[in-house]
Amino acid sequence: MRLEARNVSWKAGGLAIVEEISIAVETGEFLGIIGPNGSGKSTLMGLLAGLIRPKRGEVLLEEKPIAAIDRRQLARHLALVEQLSDTTERMSARQVVELGRTTYLSLQSPWSGEDDHIVGQALGAVDMADKQDRLWHTLSGGERQRLHIARALAQQPDILLLDEPTNHLDISHQLGLLDLVCRQNLTVVAALHDLNHAAMFCDRLAVLSQGRLVTVGAPEEVLTADLLSKVFSVTASVERNDEGKVHLRYERSRG
Amino acid sequence: MSAIARILTPTGATLVALVLVVIALWFGAAIGETSIPFDVVAKAVANRLWAAGYPIAAIDEGIVWSYRLSRAVVAACCGASLALSGLVLQSLLRNPLADPYIMGISAGASTGAVAVVLLGFGAGFLSLPLGAFLGAVLAFLLVSLLASRAGKGSAAIILAGVAGSQLFNALTSFIVTKSANAEQARGIMFWLLGNLSGVRWPDVWLCLPVTLLGLIVCLLHARSLDAFAFGTRSAASLGVSVGRVYCTSIAVSAVMTATLVSLVGSIGFVGLVVPHAARLLVGTRHNRLIPVATFGGAIFMILCDVLSRVLLKGQVLPIGVVTALIGAPVFAVLLLERRAKV
């Protein structure tokens, strides 16, 4: 499924957070959104997920404005994983994943064996099946984030939206989580902090700066020393491996 | 999930709870200053419901039917409504300290009541309950308006509720200080702490439909309420119409609370603690939590009302005192047990 933002703008307290951004993610693609803190990544994710309404412009799912799509229907196409989403409820791991089925349940279609099956598969996909009875507050950050992914998978979406999903995870869990997402064969939009991870996993990268889209393209086209200096204010040399994938080597700032 | 939650399906839990409520009502009608045997209670009810014609003393039948049973049913509705409102507000606002009065309803009701009784608002056309109801609704609307203007989210609602409650509590104190003599002030204090004496069948026909309606609406929203576990953004991305669920659920709990407060005063503790007790017993799923909290609240309140009548000979304790005196230790035990289970 194709998700497109067309000239979207969003303001908070008179301050433009996202300005005139147009971007589309194609079916099966992994689109990374990168940019420094405060560049509007999270707001753009919120707009794409339909959680906030653009002040101007619109977001389209298969050419249909998502503002016109029923929340329930939308949740069957788009699933969102946020950074550090927490609860004080004493829920088991499995119960958290079961929430993903909310959109399919109603009086006419109550919880069924099929729902159990889908939840079981989602738990298996993130390698948490053996911990399904553990209580949420006894799980580590990495395990919790994997459960959020499983919950999103249980929504059986076409498109997965990830808002800085690897924050606060150690390096092996960061790589593991992104690898896990890649293996699901879904269309993915992810706001990412680590540029090397973005280069490693994404098909295309969109670079935001001060609420505007600077450029969008394949990682090896986008990530240049010039852009890193201008947008991220860092000095880095860009290296390429044998497969043509880029890798950034940051340099210590002097002075 | 606790053992109880595993054994009981939602339907099973509801049936068990209904039976327990009937038993509690039976107790409520039998026990009081003059004890009436359980079989006499059953016969009195049978006589009234389908003219069974059991030969029992007319005075016993009168006490059971006209005083105690109506009182016990109102107590049950009251406990159920307060527990249900507390549960819904705690889940929606994701705040364990939320209770049915968080939107200023009890403060508004007290202002309405003293305005009618002491200032003579409504020139005799408004009764105390109606004045209290209007005060509660007014306070609720003001708090809702403030909350919606102050931005979205639970913090705005809670803070608007604090502001509204303080304002109306101050107004009540102001009116009482300015206009009441000692006798009136004592009467109002007593009413504010909760008082079930004087409720009759017409009150039942007001409370019971409101409580049942509230229960049905909440049950229909059970899945949506589950989805709020990780906050409103998460609920929205799970497919819940957050605005609609917020408005319906909060309005329903406000109507339930305002109705009950205007009849029996603001009984504390039940709406705050029964939902937590229900969570400790059956976990976090609202299709189980809603029936357990509702019926648990009903049973708890009937028993507290019985105790309020028998604890001090020849004197009725304010029921709010009993709910807290009994409820706090029970809740403490549940908390300690939960710690042991981790």
Coordinates of C-alpha atoms in Angstrom, one line a residue:
Chain A
M1 CA 0.0 0.0 0.0
R2 CA 1.1 3.5 -0.8
L3 CA 1.2 6.2 1.8
E4 CA 1.7 9.8 0.8
A5 CA 2.0 13.1 2.6
R6 CA 1.1 15.9 0.2
N7 CA 2.2 19.4 1.2
V8 CA 1.5 18.8 4.9
S9 CA 2.2 21.5 7.5
W10 CA 1.6 21.5 11.2
K11 CA 2.1 24.3 13.8
A12 CA 2.2 24.4 17.6
G13 CA 1.8 27.6 19.4
G14 CA 2.4 29.6 16.2
L15 CA 5.6 27.8 15.6
A16 CA 5.9 25.8 12.4
I17 CA 7.0 22.2 13.3
V18 CA 6.4 20.6 9.9
E19 CA 6.3 22.8 6.8
E20 CA 5.2 21.9 3.3
I21 CA 6.4 18.3 3.3
S22 CA 5.6 16.0 0.5
I23 CA 6.8 12.5 0.6
A24 CA 5.5 9.0 -0.4
V25 CA 6.4 5.5 0.7
E26 CA 5.9 2.8 -2.0
T27 CA 4.7 -0.7 -1.3
G28 CA 7.3 -2.9 0.2
E29 CA 9.8 -0.1 0.8
F30 CA 11.7 0.7 4.0
L31 CA 11.7 4.5 4.2
G32 CA 13.9 6.1 6.9
I33 CA 13.3 9.6 8.2
I34 CA 16.3 11.2 9.7
G35 CA 17.1 14.6 11.0
P36 CA 18.5 16.3 14.1
N37 CA 16.5 16.8 17.3
G38 CA 13.5 19.1 16.8
S39 CA 13.5 18.7 13.0
G40 CA 9.9 17.4 13.0
K41 CA 10.4 13.7 12.7
S42 CA 7.9 12.7 15.4
T43 CA 5.3 15.1 14.2
L44 CA 5.7 13.8 10.7
M45 CA 5.2 10.3 12.0
G46 CA 2.1 11.5 13.9
L47 CA 0.7 13.0 10.7
L48 CA 1.4 9.9 8.6
A49 CA -0.3 7.8 11.3
G50 CA -3.3 10.0 11.2
L51 CA -3.0 10.8 14.9
I52 CA -2.7 14.6 14.3
R53 CA -4.4 16.4 11.5
P54 CA -2.3 18.6 9.2
K55 CA -3.1 22.4 9.4
R56 CA -2.5 22.4 5.6
G57 CA -2.2 19.6 3.1
E58 CA -3.3 16.0 3.4
V59 CA -2.1 12.5 4.0
L60 CA -3.3 9.9 1.5
L61 CA -3.5 6.1 1.7
E62 CA -3.9 4.6 -1.7
E63 CA -5.0 8.1 -3.0
K64 CA -7.7 8.3 -0.3
P65 CA -7.4 11.0 2.4
I66 CA -6.8 9.3 5.7
A67 CA -8.9 11.9 7.5
A68 CA -11.9 10.3 5.6
I69 CA -11.0 6.8 6.7
D70 CA -12.6 5.4 9.8
R71 CA -10.2 4.9 12.7
R72 CA -11.0 1.3 12.9
Q73 CA -10.4 0.7 9.2
L74 CA -7.2 2.7 9.3
A75 CA -5.8 0.6 12.2
R76 CA -6.0 -2.4 9.9
H77 CA -3.7 -0.8 7.4
L78 CA -1.4 1.3 9.6
A79 CA 0.3 0.2 12.8
L80 CA 2.4 2.6 14.9
V81 CA 5.2 1.8 17.3
E82 CA 6.3 4.7 19.5
Q83 CA 9.4 5.2 21.5
L84 CA 9.1 4.1 25.2
S85 CA 5.4 3.6 25.3
D86 CA 4.7 2.4 28.9
T87 CA 1.9 1.3 31.1
T88 CA 1.3 0.9 34.8
E89 CA -1.2 -1.9 34.3
R90 CA -0.2 -5.3 35.4
M91 CA -0.4 -6.9 32.0
S92 CA 1.3 -10.0 30.7
A93 CA 3.4 -10.0 27.6
R94 CA 0.7 -11.8 25.7
Q95 CA -2.1 -9.4 26.8
V96 CA 0.0 -6.5 25.4
V97 CA 0.1 -8.2 22.0
E98 CA -3.6 -9.1 22.2
L99 CA -4.3 -5.3 22.1
G100 CA -3.3 -5.4 18.5
R101 CA -6.5 -7.3 17.7
T102 CA -8.7 -4.5 19.1
T103 CA -9.5 -3.2 15.6
Y104 CA -10.9 -6.5 14.5
L105 CA -13.1 -7.2 17.5
S106 CA -16.7 -6.2 18.0
L107 CA -20.0 -7.6 19.5
Q108 CA -20.5 -9.5 16.2
S109 CA -17.0 -10.8 16.0
P110 CA -15.7 -11.6 19.5
W111 CA -12.3 -13.0 20.4
S112 CA -11.8 -16.3 18.5
G113 CA -9.2 -19.0 18.1
E114 CA -7.9 -17.3 15.0
D115 CA -7.1 -14.2 17.1
D116 CA -5.2 -16.5 19.5
H117 CA -3.3 -18.0 16.5
I118 CA -2.4 -14.5 15.1
V119 CA -1.2 -13.3 18.6
G120 CA 0.9 -16.5 19.0
Q121 CA 2.5 -16.0 15.6
A122 CA 3.3 -12.3 16.4
L123 CA 4.9 -13.4 19.6
G124 CA 6.9 -16.0 17.8
A125 CA 8.0 -13.5 15.1
V126 CA 9.7 -11.3 17.8
D127 CA 11.1 -14.3 19.7
M128 CA 9.0 -13.7 22.8
A129 CA 6.8 -16.8 22.8
D130 CA 8.6 -18.3 25.8
K131 CA 8.0 -15.1 27.8
Q132 CA 4.4 -14.6 27.0
D133 CA 3.2 -15.0 30.6
R134 CA 5.8 -12.6 32.1
L135 CA 4.4 -9.3 33.5
W136 CA 5.1 -6.1 31.6
H137 CA 7.0 -4.5 34.5
T138 CA 9.4 -7.4 34.8
L139 CA 10.6 -7.1 31.2
S140 CA 13.6 -5.3 29.9
G141 CA 13.5 -2.3 27.5
G142 CA 14.4 -4.4 24.5
E143 CA 11.8 -7.0 25.3
R144 CA 9.1 -4.4 25.8
Q145 CA 9.9 -2.8 22.4
R146 CA 9.8 -6.2 20.8
L147 CA 6.3 -6.7 22.3
H148 CA 5.3 -3.4 20.8
I149 CA 6.4 -4.6 17.4
A150 CA 4.5 -7.9 18.0
R151 CA 1.4 -5.9 19.0
A152 CA 1.8 -3.9 15.7
L153 CA 2.2 -7.2 13.7
A154 CA -1.0 -8.6 15.4
Q155 CA -2.8 -5.6 13.8
Q156 CA -1.9 -7.3 10.5
P157 CA -1.1 -3.9 8.9
D158 CA 0.1 -3.2 5.4
I159 CA 2.4 -0.4 6.7
L160 CA 4.4 -0.2 9.8
L161 CA 5.2 3.2 11.2
L162 CA 8.1 3.3 13.7
D163 CA 8.9 6.4 15.7
E164 CA 12.5 6.0 16.9
P165 CA 11.9 2.4 17.9
T166 CA 15.4 1.7 19.0
N167 CA 15.9 4.5 21.5
H168 CA 17.3 3.3 24.8
L169 CA 18.2 -0.1 23.5
D170 CA 21.7 -1.5 23.6
I171 CA 23.5 -1.9 20.3
S172 CA 22.7 -5.6 19.7
H173 CA 19.0 -5.0 20.4
Q174 CA 19.0 -2.0 18.1
L175 CA 20.3 -4.0 15.2
G176 CA 18.2 -7.0 16.1
L177 CA 15.0 -5.0 16.2
L178 CA 15.6 -3.3 12.8
D179 CA 16.6 -6.6 11.3
L180 CA 13.4 -8.1 12.7
V181 CA 11.3 -5.3 11.1
C182 CA 13.1 -5.9 7.8
R183 CA 12.2 -9.6 7.8
Q184 CA 8.4 -8.9 8.1
N185 CA 8.1 -8.0 4.4
L186 CA 6.0 -5.0 5.2
T187 CA 6.1 -1.4 4.0
V188 CA 8.0 0.5 6.7
V189 CA 8.4 4.1 7.6
A190 CA 10.8 4.6 10.5
A191 CA 12.1 7.8 12.2
L192 CA 15.7 6.9 13.1
H193 CA 18.4 8.5 15.1
D194 CA 21.4 6.5 14.2
L195 CA 22.5 7.4 10.6
N196 CA 24.6 4.2 10.2
H197 CA 21.6 2.1 11.0
A198 CA 19.5 4.1 8.6
A199 CA 22.1 3.5 5.9
M200 CA 22.2 -0.2 6.7
F201 CA 18.5 -0.9 6.7
C202 CA 16.6 1.7 4.7
D203 CA 15.9 1.6 0.9
R204 CA 15.5 5.4 0.9
L205 CA 16.1 8.2 3.4
A206 CA 14.2 11.4 3.9
V207 CA 16.2 14.1 5.6
L208 CA 14.4 16.7 7.7
S209 CA 15.8 20.0 9.0
Q210 CA 13.8 22.6 10.9
G211 CA 10.5 21.1 9.8
R212 CA 11.4 21.0 6.1
L213 CA 12.3 18.2 3.8
V214 CA 15.9 18.7 2.7
T215 CA 16.3 15.8 0.4
V216 CA 15.1 12.2 -0.2
G217 CA 16.9 9.4 -2.0
A218 CA 19.0 6.2 -1.6
P219 CA 21.3 6.3 1.5
E220 CA 24.4 6.4 -0.7
E221 CA 23.1 9.5 -2.6
V222 CA 21.8 11.3 0.5
L223 CA 24.5 10.8 3.1
T224 CA 27.3 13.0 2.0
A225 CA 29.9 14.8 4.0
D226 CA 28.4 18.1 2.9
L227 CA 24.8 17.2 4.1
L228 CA 26.1 15.8 7.4
S229 CA 27.9 19.1 8.0
K230 CA 25.0 21.3 7.0
V231 CA 22.1 19.4 8.6
F232 CA 23.6 17.6 11.5
S233 CA 26.6 19.9 12.2
V234 CA 29.0 17.0 12.3
T235 CA 32.2 16.3 10.4
A236 CA 32.3 12.8 9.0
S237 CA 33.9 10.9 6.3
V238 CA 31.6 8.7 4.2
E239 CA 33.0 5.2 3.4
R240 CA 31.6 2.5 1.1
N241 CA 31.8 -1.2 1.5
D242 CA 32.0 -3.8 -1.3
E243 CA 28.2 -3.8 -1.7
G244 CA 28.1 -0.1 -2.2
K245 CA 26.5 0.5 1.3
V246 CA 27.7 3.6 3.0
H247 CA 29.2 3.9 6.4
L248 CA 29.9 7.1 8.3
R249 CA 33.0 7.7 10.4
Y250 CA 32.5 10.7 12.6
E251 CA 35.3 13.0 13.5
R252 CA 35.8 14.8 16.8
S253 CA 35.0 18.4 16.5
R254 CA 38.0 20.7 17.1
G255 CA 37.9 24.1 18.7
Chain B
M1 CA -3.7 -13.4 35.4
S2 CA -4.9 -14.6 38.8
A3 CA -6.5 -18.0 39.4
I4 CA -9.9 -16.4 39.7
A5 CA -9.6 -14.8 36.4
R6 CA -8.7 -18.0 34.6
I7 CA -11.6 -20.0 36.1
L8 CA -14.4 -17.5 35.4
T9 CA -15.5 -16.5 32.0
P10 CA -17.2 -13.0 31.8
T11 CA -20.6 -14.6 31.7
G12 CA -19.8 -17.0 34.6
A13 CA -18.4 -14.1 36.6
T14 CA -21.6 -12.1 36.0
L15 CA -23.8 -14.9 37.1
V16 CA -21.8 -15.6 40.3
A17 CA -21.9 -11.8 41.1
L18 CA -25.6 -11.6 40.5
V19 CA -26.2 -14.4 43.0
L20 CA -24.0 -12.7 45.5
V21 CA -25.8 -9.4 45.1
V22 CA -29.2 -11.1 45.8
I23 CA -27.7 -12.7 48.9
A24 CA -26.4 -9.3 50.0
L25 CA -29.8 -7.7 49.4
W26 CA -31.3 -10.4 51.5
F27 CA -28.9 -9.6 54.4
G28 CA -29.6 -5.9 53.9
A29 CA -33.3 -6.5 54.4
A30 CA -33.0 -8.8 57.3
I31 CA -30.5 -7.1 59.5
G32 CA -31.2 -3.8 61.4
E33 CA -32.3 -2.5 64.7
T34 CA -35.0 -5.1 64.8
S35 CA -33.7 -8.3 63.3
I36 CA -36.1 -10.0 60.9
P37 CA -35.6 -13.8 60.1
F38 CA -34.4 -14.6 56.6
D39 CA -37.4 -16.7 55.8
V40 CA -39.7 -13.8 56.8
V41 CA -37.8 -11.5 54.4
A42 CA -38.3 -14.0 51.6
K43 CA -42.0 -14.3 52.3
A44 CA -42.4 -10.6 52.5
V45 CA -40.8 -10.1 49.1
A46 CA -42.9 -13.0 47.7
N47 CA -46.1 -11.4 49.1
R48 CA -45.3 -8.1 47.5
L49 CA -44.0 -9.4 44.2
W50 CA -46.6 -12.0 43.3
A51 CA -49.1 -11.8 46.1
A52 CA -48.0 -15.1 47.5
G53 CA -50.2 -14.5 50.6
Y54 CA -47.8 -15.8 53.3
P55 CA -49.2 -15.1 56.7
I56 CA -46.6 -12.8 58.2
A57 CA -46.8 -9.7 60.5
A58 CA -47.8 -6.6 58.5
I59 CA -45.2 -4.6 60.4
D60 CA -42.4 -6.9 59.4
E61 CA -43.6 -6.9 55.8
G62 CA -43.7 -3.1 55.9
I63 CA -40.2 -2.8 57.3
V64 CA -38.7 -5.2 54.8
W65 CA -40.4 -3.9 51.8
S66 CA -40.9 -0.2 52.3
Y67 CA -37.7 0.6 54.2
R68 CA -34.9 -1.9 54.1
L69 CA -35.2 -3.4 50.7
S70 CA -35.6 -0.1 48.8
R71 CA -32.7 1.2 50.9
A72 CA -30.5 -1.9 50.1
V73 CA -31.3 -1.6 46.4
V74 CA -30.3 2.1 46.3
A75 CA -27.1 1.2 48.3
A76 CA -26.4 -1.5 45.7
C77 CA -26.9 1.0 42.8
C78 CA -24.8 3.5 44.6
G79 CA -21.9 1.2 45.1
A80 CA -22.1 -0.1 41.6
S81 CA -22.3 3.3 40.0
L82 CA -19.4 4.8 42.0
A83 CA -17.2 1.8 41.4
L84 CA -17.9 1.7 37.7
S85 CA -17.4 5.5 37.3
G86 CA -14.1 5.2 39.3
L87 CA -12.9 2.3 37.1
V88 CA -13.7 4.0 33.8
L89 CA -12.1 7.3 34.9
Q90 CA -9.0 5.6 36.2
S91 CA -8.6 3.7 32.9
L92 CA -9.2 6.6 30.7
L93 CA -7.1 9.1 32.5
R94 CA -4.5 6.5 33.4
N95 CA -4.4 7.8 36.9
P96 CA -4.7 5.5 39.9
L97 CA -6.0 8.4 42.0
A98 CA -8.9 9.2 39.8
D99 CA -12.3 8.8 41.5
P100 CA -15.9 9.6 40.5
Y101 CA -15.6 13.0 42.0
I102 CA -12.6 14.1 40.0
M103 CA -14.7 16.2 37.7
G104 CA -16.0 18.4 40.5
I105 CA -19.3 16.5 40.7
S106 CA -19.5 16.1 44.5
A107 CA -18.3 19.6 45.2
G108 CA -20.9 21.0 42.7
A109 CA -23.6 18.8 44.3
S110 CA -22.9 20.1 47.8
T111 CA -23.0 23.7 46.5
G112 CA -26.4 23.0 44.8
A113 CA -27.7 21.4 48.0
V114 CA -26.8 24.2 50.3
A115 CA -28.0 26.8 47.8
V116 CA -31.4 25.2 47.9
V117 CA -31.6 24.5 51.6
L118 CA -29.9 27.6 53.0
L119 CA -30.3 30.3 50.3
G120 CA -33.8 29.1 49.2
F121 CA -32.8 28.8 45.5
G122 CA -35.7 27.7 43.4
A123 CA -38.3 29.2 45.8
G124 CA -39.5 25.9 47.1
F125 CA -39.9 24.3 43.7
L126 CA -36.4 22.7 43.9
S127 CA -35.9 19.9 46.3
L128 CA -32.5 19.2 47.9
P129 CA -31.8 16.2 45.5
L130 CA -32.7 18.3 42.4
G131 CA -30.6 21.2 43.6
A132 CA -27.7 18.9 44.2
F133 CA -28.1 17.3 40.8
L134 CA -28.2 20.7 39.0
G135 CA -25.1 21.8 41.0
A136 CA -23.3 18.6 40.0
V137 CA -24.1 19.0 36.4
L138 CA -23.1 22.6 36.4
A139 CA -19.8 21.9 38.0
F140 CA -19.2 19.0 35.6
L141 CA -19.9 21.2 32.6
L142 CA -17.7 24.0 33.8
V143 CA -14.8 21.5 34.5
S144 CA -15.3 19.9 31.1
L145 CA -15.3 23.2 29.3
L146 CA -12.1 24.3 31.2
A147 CA -10.5 20.9 30.4
S148 CA -11.2 21.1 26.7
R149 CA -9.9 24.7 26.5
A150 CA -6.8 23.8 28.6
G151 CA -5.7 21.3 26.0
K152 CA -6.2 17.6 25.5
G153 CA -5.0 14.8 27.7
S154 CA -5.6 13.5 31.2
A155 CA -3.5 16.1 33.0
A156 CA -5.8 18.9 31.7
I157 CA -8.9 17.1 32.9
I158 CA -7.4 16.3 36.3
L159 CA -6.2 19.9 36.9
A160 CA -9.5 21.4 35.7
G161 CA -11.2 19.1 38.1
V162 CA -9.0 20.3 41.0
A163 CA -9.8 23.9 40.1
G164 CA -13.5 23.2 39.8
S165 CA -13.7 21.2 43.0
Q166 CA -11.9 23.9 45.0
L167 CA -14.1 26.6 43.7
F168 CA -17.4 24.8 44.5
N169 CA -16.1 23.6 47.9
A170 CA -15.2 27.2 48.8
L171 CA -18.7 28.3 47.6
T172 CA -20.3 25.7 49.8
S173 CA -18.2 26.7 52.9
F174 CA -19.0 30.3 52.1
I175 CA -22.8 29.7 52.0
V176 CA -22.7 27.5 55.1
T177 CA -20.7 30.0 57.1
K178 CA -22.8 33.0 56.0
S179 CA -26.3 31.5 56.3
A180 CA -26.4 28.3 58.4
N181 CA -27.1 28.0 62.1
A182 CA -25.3 25.1 64.0
E183 CA -28.2 22.7 63.5
Q184 CA -28.4 23.2 59.7
A185 CA -24.7 23.0 59.4
R186 CA -24.7 19.7 61.2
G187 CA -27.4 18.4 59.0
I188 CA -25.6 19.4 55.8
M189 CA -22.3 17.8 57.1
F190 CA -24.2 14.6 57.7
W191 CA -25.7 14.7 54.2
L192 CA -22.3 15.4 52.6
L193 CA -20.8 12.3 54.3
G194 CA -23.4 10.1 52.7
N195 CA -26.8 9.2 54.1
L196 CA -29.0 6.4 52.9
S197 CA -31.9 6.9 55.3
G198 CA -35.0 8.2 53.8
V199 CA -34.6 6.6 50.4
R200 CA -37.8 4.8 49.1
W201 CA -38.9 3.0 46.0
P202 CA -39.3 6.1 43.8
D203 CA -35.5 6.7 44.4
V204 CA -34.9 3.1 43.3
W205 CA -36.7 3.7 40.0
L206 CA -34.4 6.6 39.4
C207 CA -31.1 4.9 40.4
L208 CA -31.6 1.5 39.0
P209 CA -32.2 2.5 35.3
V210 CA -29.3 4.9 35.4
T211 CA -26.9 2.3 36.9
L212 CA -28.0 -0.4 34.4
L213 CA -27.6 2.0 31.5
G214 CA -24.2 3.0 32.7
L215 CA -23.2 -0.7 33.0
I216 CA -24.3 -1.5 29.5
V217 CA -22.6 1.5 27.9
C218 CA -19.3 0.6 29.8
L219 CA -19.6 -3.0 28.8
L220 CA -19.9 -2.0 25.1
H221 CA -16.7 0.1 25.5
A222 CA -14.8 -2.7 27.3
R223 CA -12.3 -3.4 24.5
S224 CA -11.8 0.3 23.8
L225 CA -11.0 0.9 27.5
D226 CA -8.4 -2.0 27.4
A227 CA -6.7 -0.1 24.5
F228 CA -6.0 2.9 26.7
A229 CA -3.4 0.9 28.7
F230 CA -0.6 2.6 26.8
G231 CA -2.2 6.0 26.5
T232 CA -4.4 7.9 24.1
R233 CA -2.0 7.9 21.1
S234 CA -1.6 4.2 21.3
A235 CA -5.3 3.7 21.7
A236 CA -5.9 5.8 18.6
S237 CA -3.4 3.8 16.5
L238 CA -5.1 0.6 17.7
G239 CA -8.3 1.8 16.0
V240 CA -10.1 3.4 18.9
S241 CA -12.1 6.7 18.3
V242 CA -10.5 8.3 21.3
G243 CA -12.6 11.5 21.4
R244 CA -15.9 9.5 21.2
V245 CA -14.9 7.0 23.9
Y246 CA -13.7 9.9 26.1
C247 CA -16.9 11.8 25.7
T248 CA -19.3 8.9 26.1
S249 CA -17.6 7.3 29.0
I250 CA -17.0 10.4 31.0
A251 CA -20.5 11.7 30.4
V252 CA -22.0 8.3 31.5
S253 CA -20.0 8.2 34.7
A254 CA -20.9 11.9 35.4
V255 CA -24.6 11.1 35.0
M256 CA -24.3 8.1 37.3
T257 CA -22.3 9.9 39.9
A258 CA -24.5 13.1 39.8
T259 CA -27.7 11.0 40.2
L260 CA -26.4 9.1 43.2
V261 CA -24.7 12.0 44.9
S262 CA -27.9 14.1 44.7
L263 CA -29.8 11.3 46.4
V264 CA -27.4 10.0 49.1
G265 CA -24.6 12.5 49.3
S266 CA -21.0 12.0 48.3
I267 CA -19.9 8.7 49.7
G268 CA -16.1 8.4 49.5
F269 CA -13.7 5.6 49.1
V270 CA -15.9 3.2 47.1
G271 CA -15.2 4.7 43.7
L272 CA -11.5 5.0 44.4
V273 CA -10.7 1.6 45.9
V274 CA -13.2 -0.9 44.6
P275 CA -11.8 -0.6 41.0
H276 CA -8.3 -1.3 42.4
A277 CA -9.5 -4.2 44.4
A278 CA -11.2 -5.6 41.2
R279 CA -7.9 -5.2 39.3
L280 CA -6.0 -7.1 42.0
L281 CA -8.6 -9.9 41.8
V282 CA -9.1 -10.3 38.0
G283 CA -6.4 -8.5 36.2
T284 CA -6.6 -5.7 33.6
R285 CA -9.2 -6.8 31.1
H286 CA -12.3 -4.6 31.2
N287 CA -14.8 -7.3 30.1
R288 CA -14.0 -8.9 33.5
L289 CA -13.2 -5.8 35.4
I290 CA -16.5 -4.0 34.7
P291 CA -18.8 -6.7 36.0
V292 CA -16.5 -7.4 39.0
A293 CA -16.1 -3.8 40.0
T294 CA -19.9 -3.1 39.5
F295 CA -21.1 -6.0 41.5
G296 CA -18.3 -5.8 44.0
G297 CA -19.2 -2.2 44.6
A298 CA -22.8 -3.1 45.0
I299 CA -22.2 -5.8 47.5
F300 CA -19.6 -3.8 49.4
M301 CA -22.0 -0.9 49.8
I302 CA -25.0 -3.0 51.0
L303 CA -22.8 -4.6 53.6
C304 CA -21.4 -1.2 54.7
D305 CA -24.9 0.1 55.0
V306 CA -25.9 -2.8 57.2
L307 CA -22.9 -2.1 59.4
S308 CA -23.7 1.6 59.6
R309 CA -27.0 0.6 61.2
V310 CA -25.8 -2.0 63.7
L311 CA -22.3 -0.7 64.7
L312 CA -23.5 1.8 67.2
K313 CA -26.7 0.9 69.1
G314 CA -29.5 3.3 68.4
Q315 CA -27.4 5.5 66.1
V316 CA -26.7 5.4 62.4
L317 CA -23.1 6.1 61.3
P318 CA -22.6 8.2 58.1
I319 CA -22.0 5.5 55.5
G320 CA -18.9 7.3 54.2
V321 CA -17.3 6.6 57.6
V322 CA -18.1 2.9 57.3
T323 CA -16.9 2.5 53.7
A324 CA -13.5 3.9 54.7
L325 CA -13.3 2.1 58.0
I326 CA -13.9 -1.3 56.5
G327 CA -12.5 -0.6 53.0
A328 CA -9.1 0.7 54.0
P329 CA -7.9 -2.4 55.9
V330 CA -9.4 -4.7 53.3
F331 CA -7.6 -2.8 50.6
A332 CA -4.3 -2.9 52.6
V333 CA -4.5 -6.7 52.8
L334 CA -5.1 -6.9 49.0
L335 CA -2.1 -4.6 48.4
L336 CA 0.2 -6.7 50.6
E337 CA -1.0 -9.9 48.9
R338 CA -0.2 -8.5 45.5
R339 CA 3.3 -7.7 46.7
A340 CA 3.8 -11.2 47.8
K341 CA 2.8 -12.5 44.4
V342 CA 5.4 -10.6 42.3

